[in-house]
CSV table of C-alpha atoms in Angstrom, one decimal:
chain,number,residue,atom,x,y,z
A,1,UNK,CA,101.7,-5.9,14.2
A,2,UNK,CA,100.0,-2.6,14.9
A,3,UNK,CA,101.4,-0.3,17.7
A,4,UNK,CA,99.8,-1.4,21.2
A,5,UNK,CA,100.1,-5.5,20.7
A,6,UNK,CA,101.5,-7.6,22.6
A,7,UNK,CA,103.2,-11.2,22.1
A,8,UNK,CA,101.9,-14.3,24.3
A,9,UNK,CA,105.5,-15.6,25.3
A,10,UNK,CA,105.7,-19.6,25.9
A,11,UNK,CA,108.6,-20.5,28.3
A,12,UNK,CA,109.1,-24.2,29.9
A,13,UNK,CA,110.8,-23.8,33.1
A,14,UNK,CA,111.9,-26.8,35.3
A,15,UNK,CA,109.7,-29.0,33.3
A,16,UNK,CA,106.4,-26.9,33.4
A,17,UNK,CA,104.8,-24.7,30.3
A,18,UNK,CA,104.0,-21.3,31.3
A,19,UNK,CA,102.6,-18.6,29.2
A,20,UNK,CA,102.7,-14.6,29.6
A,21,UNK,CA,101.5,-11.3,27.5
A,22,UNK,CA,104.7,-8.8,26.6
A,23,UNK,CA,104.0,-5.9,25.0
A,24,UNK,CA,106.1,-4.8,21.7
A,25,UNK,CA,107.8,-1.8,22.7
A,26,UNK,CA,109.3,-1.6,18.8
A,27,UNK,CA,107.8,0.5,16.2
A,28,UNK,CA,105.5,-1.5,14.4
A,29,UNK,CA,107.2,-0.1,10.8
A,30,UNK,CA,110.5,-1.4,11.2
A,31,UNK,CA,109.9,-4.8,9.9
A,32,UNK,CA,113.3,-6.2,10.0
A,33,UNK,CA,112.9,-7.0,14.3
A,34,UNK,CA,110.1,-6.5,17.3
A,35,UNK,CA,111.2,-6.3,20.4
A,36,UNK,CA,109.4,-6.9,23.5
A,37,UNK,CA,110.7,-5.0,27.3
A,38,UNK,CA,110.7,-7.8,30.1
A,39,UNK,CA,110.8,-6.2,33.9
A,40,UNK,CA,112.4,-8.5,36.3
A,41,UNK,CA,109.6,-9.4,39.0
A,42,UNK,CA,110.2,-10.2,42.5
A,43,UNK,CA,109.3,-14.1,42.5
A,44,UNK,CA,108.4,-13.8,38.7
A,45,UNK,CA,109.3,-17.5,37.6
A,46,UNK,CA,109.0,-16.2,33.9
A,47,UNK,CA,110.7,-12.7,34.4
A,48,UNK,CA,113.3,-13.7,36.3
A,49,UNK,CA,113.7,-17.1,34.2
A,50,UNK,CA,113.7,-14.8,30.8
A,51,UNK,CA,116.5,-12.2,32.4
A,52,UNK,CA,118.9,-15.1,33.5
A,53,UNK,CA,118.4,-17.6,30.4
A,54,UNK,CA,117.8,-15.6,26.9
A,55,UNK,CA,120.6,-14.6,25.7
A,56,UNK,CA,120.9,-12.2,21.8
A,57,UNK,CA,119.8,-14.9,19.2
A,58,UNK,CA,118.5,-17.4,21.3
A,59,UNK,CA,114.5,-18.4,19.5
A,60,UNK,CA,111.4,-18.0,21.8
A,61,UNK,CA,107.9,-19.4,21.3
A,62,UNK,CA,105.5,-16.8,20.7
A,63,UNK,CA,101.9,-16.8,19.4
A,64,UNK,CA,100.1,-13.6,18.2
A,65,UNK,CA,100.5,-10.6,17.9
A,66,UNK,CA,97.4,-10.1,19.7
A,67,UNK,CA,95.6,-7.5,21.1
A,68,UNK,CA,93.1,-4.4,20.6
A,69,UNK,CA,95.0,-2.3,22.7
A,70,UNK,CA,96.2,-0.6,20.1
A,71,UNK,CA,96.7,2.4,17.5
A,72,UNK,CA,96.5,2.8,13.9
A,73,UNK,CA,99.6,4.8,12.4
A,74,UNK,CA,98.3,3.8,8.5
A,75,UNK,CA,95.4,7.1,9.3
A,76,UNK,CA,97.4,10.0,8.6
A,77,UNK,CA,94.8,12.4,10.3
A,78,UNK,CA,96.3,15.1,12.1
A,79,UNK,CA,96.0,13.6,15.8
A,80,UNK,CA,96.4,14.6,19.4
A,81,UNK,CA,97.1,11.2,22.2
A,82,UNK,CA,97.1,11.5,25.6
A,83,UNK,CA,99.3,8.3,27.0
A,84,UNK,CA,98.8,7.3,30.5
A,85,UNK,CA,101.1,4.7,32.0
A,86,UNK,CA,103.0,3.6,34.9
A,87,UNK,CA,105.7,0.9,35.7
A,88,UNK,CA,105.8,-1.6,32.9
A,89,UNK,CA,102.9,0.0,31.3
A,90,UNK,CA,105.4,2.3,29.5
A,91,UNK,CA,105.7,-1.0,26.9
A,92,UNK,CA,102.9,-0.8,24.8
A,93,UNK,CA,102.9,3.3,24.6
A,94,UNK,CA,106.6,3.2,23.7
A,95,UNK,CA,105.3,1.0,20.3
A,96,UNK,CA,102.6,3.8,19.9
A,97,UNK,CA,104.9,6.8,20.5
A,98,UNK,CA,107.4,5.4,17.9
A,99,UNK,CA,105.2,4.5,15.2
A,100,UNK,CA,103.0,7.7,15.0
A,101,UNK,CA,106.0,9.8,15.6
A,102,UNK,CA,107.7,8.4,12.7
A,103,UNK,CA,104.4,7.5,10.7
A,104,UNK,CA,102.1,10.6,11.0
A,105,UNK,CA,104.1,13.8,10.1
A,106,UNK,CA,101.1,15.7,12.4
A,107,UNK,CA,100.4,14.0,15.2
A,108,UNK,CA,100.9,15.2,18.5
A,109,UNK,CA,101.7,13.1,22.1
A,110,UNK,CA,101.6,13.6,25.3
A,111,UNK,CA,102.8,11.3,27.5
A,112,UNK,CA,102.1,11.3,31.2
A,113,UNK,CA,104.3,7.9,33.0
A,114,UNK,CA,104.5,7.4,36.3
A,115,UNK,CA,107.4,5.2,38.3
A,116,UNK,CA,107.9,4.9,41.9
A,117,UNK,CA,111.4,6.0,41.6
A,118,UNK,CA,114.2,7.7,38.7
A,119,UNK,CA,115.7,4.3,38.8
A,120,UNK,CA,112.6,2.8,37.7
A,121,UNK,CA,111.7,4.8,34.6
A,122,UNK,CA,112.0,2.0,31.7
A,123,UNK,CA,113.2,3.8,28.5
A,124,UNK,CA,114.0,7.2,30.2
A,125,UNK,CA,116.7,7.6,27.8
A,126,UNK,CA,114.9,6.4,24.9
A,127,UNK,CA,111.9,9.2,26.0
A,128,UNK,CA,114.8,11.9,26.1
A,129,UNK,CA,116.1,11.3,22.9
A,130,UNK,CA,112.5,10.7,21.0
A,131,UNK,CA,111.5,14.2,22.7
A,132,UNK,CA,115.1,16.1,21.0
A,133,UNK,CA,114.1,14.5,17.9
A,134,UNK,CA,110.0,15.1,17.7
A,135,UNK,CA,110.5,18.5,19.6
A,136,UNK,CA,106.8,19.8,20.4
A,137,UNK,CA,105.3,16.8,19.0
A,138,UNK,CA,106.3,14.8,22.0
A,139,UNK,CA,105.5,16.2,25.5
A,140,UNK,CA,106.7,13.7,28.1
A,141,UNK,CA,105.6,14.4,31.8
A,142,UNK,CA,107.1,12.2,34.7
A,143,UNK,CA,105.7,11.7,37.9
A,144,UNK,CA,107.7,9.8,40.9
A,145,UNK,CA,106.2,8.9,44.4
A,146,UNK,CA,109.7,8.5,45.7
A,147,UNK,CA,111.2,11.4,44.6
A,148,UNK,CA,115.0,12.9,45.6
A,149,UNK,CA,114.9,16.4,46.7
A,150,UNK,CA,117.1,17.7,43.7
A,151,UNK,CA,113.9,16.5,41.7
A,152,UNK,CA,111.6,19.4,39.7
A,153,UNK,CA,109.0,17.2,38.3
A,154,UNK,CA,105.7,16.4,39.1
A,155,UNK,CA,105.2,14.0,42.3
A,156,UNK,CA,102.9,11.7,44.1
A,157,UNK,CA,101.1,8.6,43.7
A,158,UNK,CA,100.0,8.6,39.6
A,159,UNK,CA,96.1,8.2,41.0
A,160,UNK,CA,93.1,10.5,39.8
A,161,UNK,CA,93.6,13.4,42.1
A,162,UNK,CA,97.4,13.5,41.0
A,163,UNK,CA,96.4,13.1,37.1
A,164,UNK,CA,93.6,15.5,37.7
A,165,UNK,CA,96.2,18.0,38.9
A,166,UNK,CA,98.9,17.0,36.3
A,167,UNK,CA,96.4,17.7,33.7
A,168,UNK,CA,95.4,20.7,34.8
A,169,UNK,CA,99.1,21.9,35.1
A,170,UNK,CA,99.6,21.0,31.3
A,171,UNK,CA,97.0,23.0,30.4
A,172,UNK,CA,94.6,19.9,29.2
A,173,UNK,CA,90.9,20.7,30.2
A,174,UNK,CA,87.7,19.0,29.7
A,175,UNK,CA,87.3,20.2,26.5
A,176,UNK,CA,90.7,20.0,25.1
A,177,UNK,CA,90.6,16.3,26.5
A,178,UNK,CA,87.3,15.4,24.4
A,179,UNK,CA,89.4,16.5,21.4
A,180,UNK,CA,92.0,13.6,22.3
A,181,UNK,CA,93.0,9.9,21.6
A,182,UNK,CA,93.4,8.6,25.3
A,183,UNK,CA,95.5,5.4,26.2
A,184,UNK,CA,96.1,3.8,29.7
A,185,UNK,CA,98.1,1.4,30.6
């Protein structure tokens, strides 16, 4: 799979088929396993299904990977990513951060993710530990709306005027942004 793709997961749950898109959140070079992040959704019959059912080992029914969403770590051109996300969306740039990373010796990330609260930041430790390994190739910028007073980092809702001012903050204008490789998700 390339970094970005997602599975189509294929569940049957009290006698009825359902079908939903997970993102890989693996590097897409370590071939021996993919992995793919589930959040457990208030009323989700296929979240909540997944969390309480699957256990390590158990076999799924998936079809794909599928997807255009995605970015090519076989071009070994110097590169500079912008990654915007929130919530879930983390998945699919988590794939992308760990695959150029480890794949393009140049490449440069910058990763803006958005939660509601510190409790909700999927792969906050992986994040922390990618950034001690890549150093300055891996700038990761959290925003909260709910955030606790001892908190330094950037607030607010993730919405335009907050990205506008988040940008501007990094030091990313206009021009240096018509330079980048920009996902959203």
């Amino acid at each position: 799979f390339l970094p970005g793709m997602f599975f189509t997961v294929v569940v049957e749950v009290d006698g009825q088929e359902y079908r939903r898109a997970y993102s890989l959140s693996s590097a897409a070079h370590q071939a021996d396993h993919a992995t793919i992040t589930i959040k457990r959704v208030a009323h989700g019959t296929v979240s909540n299904w997944l969390c309480d059912h699957i256990q390590a080992n158990d076999t799924l029914r998936v079809l794909g990977p599928s997807g255009s969403f995605t970015a090519d770590p076989a071009n070994d051109a110097p590169a500079h990513l912008l990654l915007v996300g929130a919530g879930s969306g983390i998945t699919p740039l988590m794939s992308i951060i760990r695959s150029l990373l480890a794949q393009q010796t140049h490449t440069r990330i910058q990763l803006v993710y958005g939660n509601r609260r510190v409790g909700d930041i999927i792969f906050r430790k992986a994040l922390d530990q990618l950034v001690q390994q890549y150093g300055e190739r891996l700038r990761v910028t959290h925003v909260l709306e709910q955030a606790p007073r001892t908190w330094s980092g950037e607030t607010g809702r993730l919405d335009r005027s907050t990205l506008a001012g988040v940008l501007d903050r990094m030091g990313i204008t206009t021009a240096t942004l018509s330079e980048m490789e920009v996902f959203t998700c």
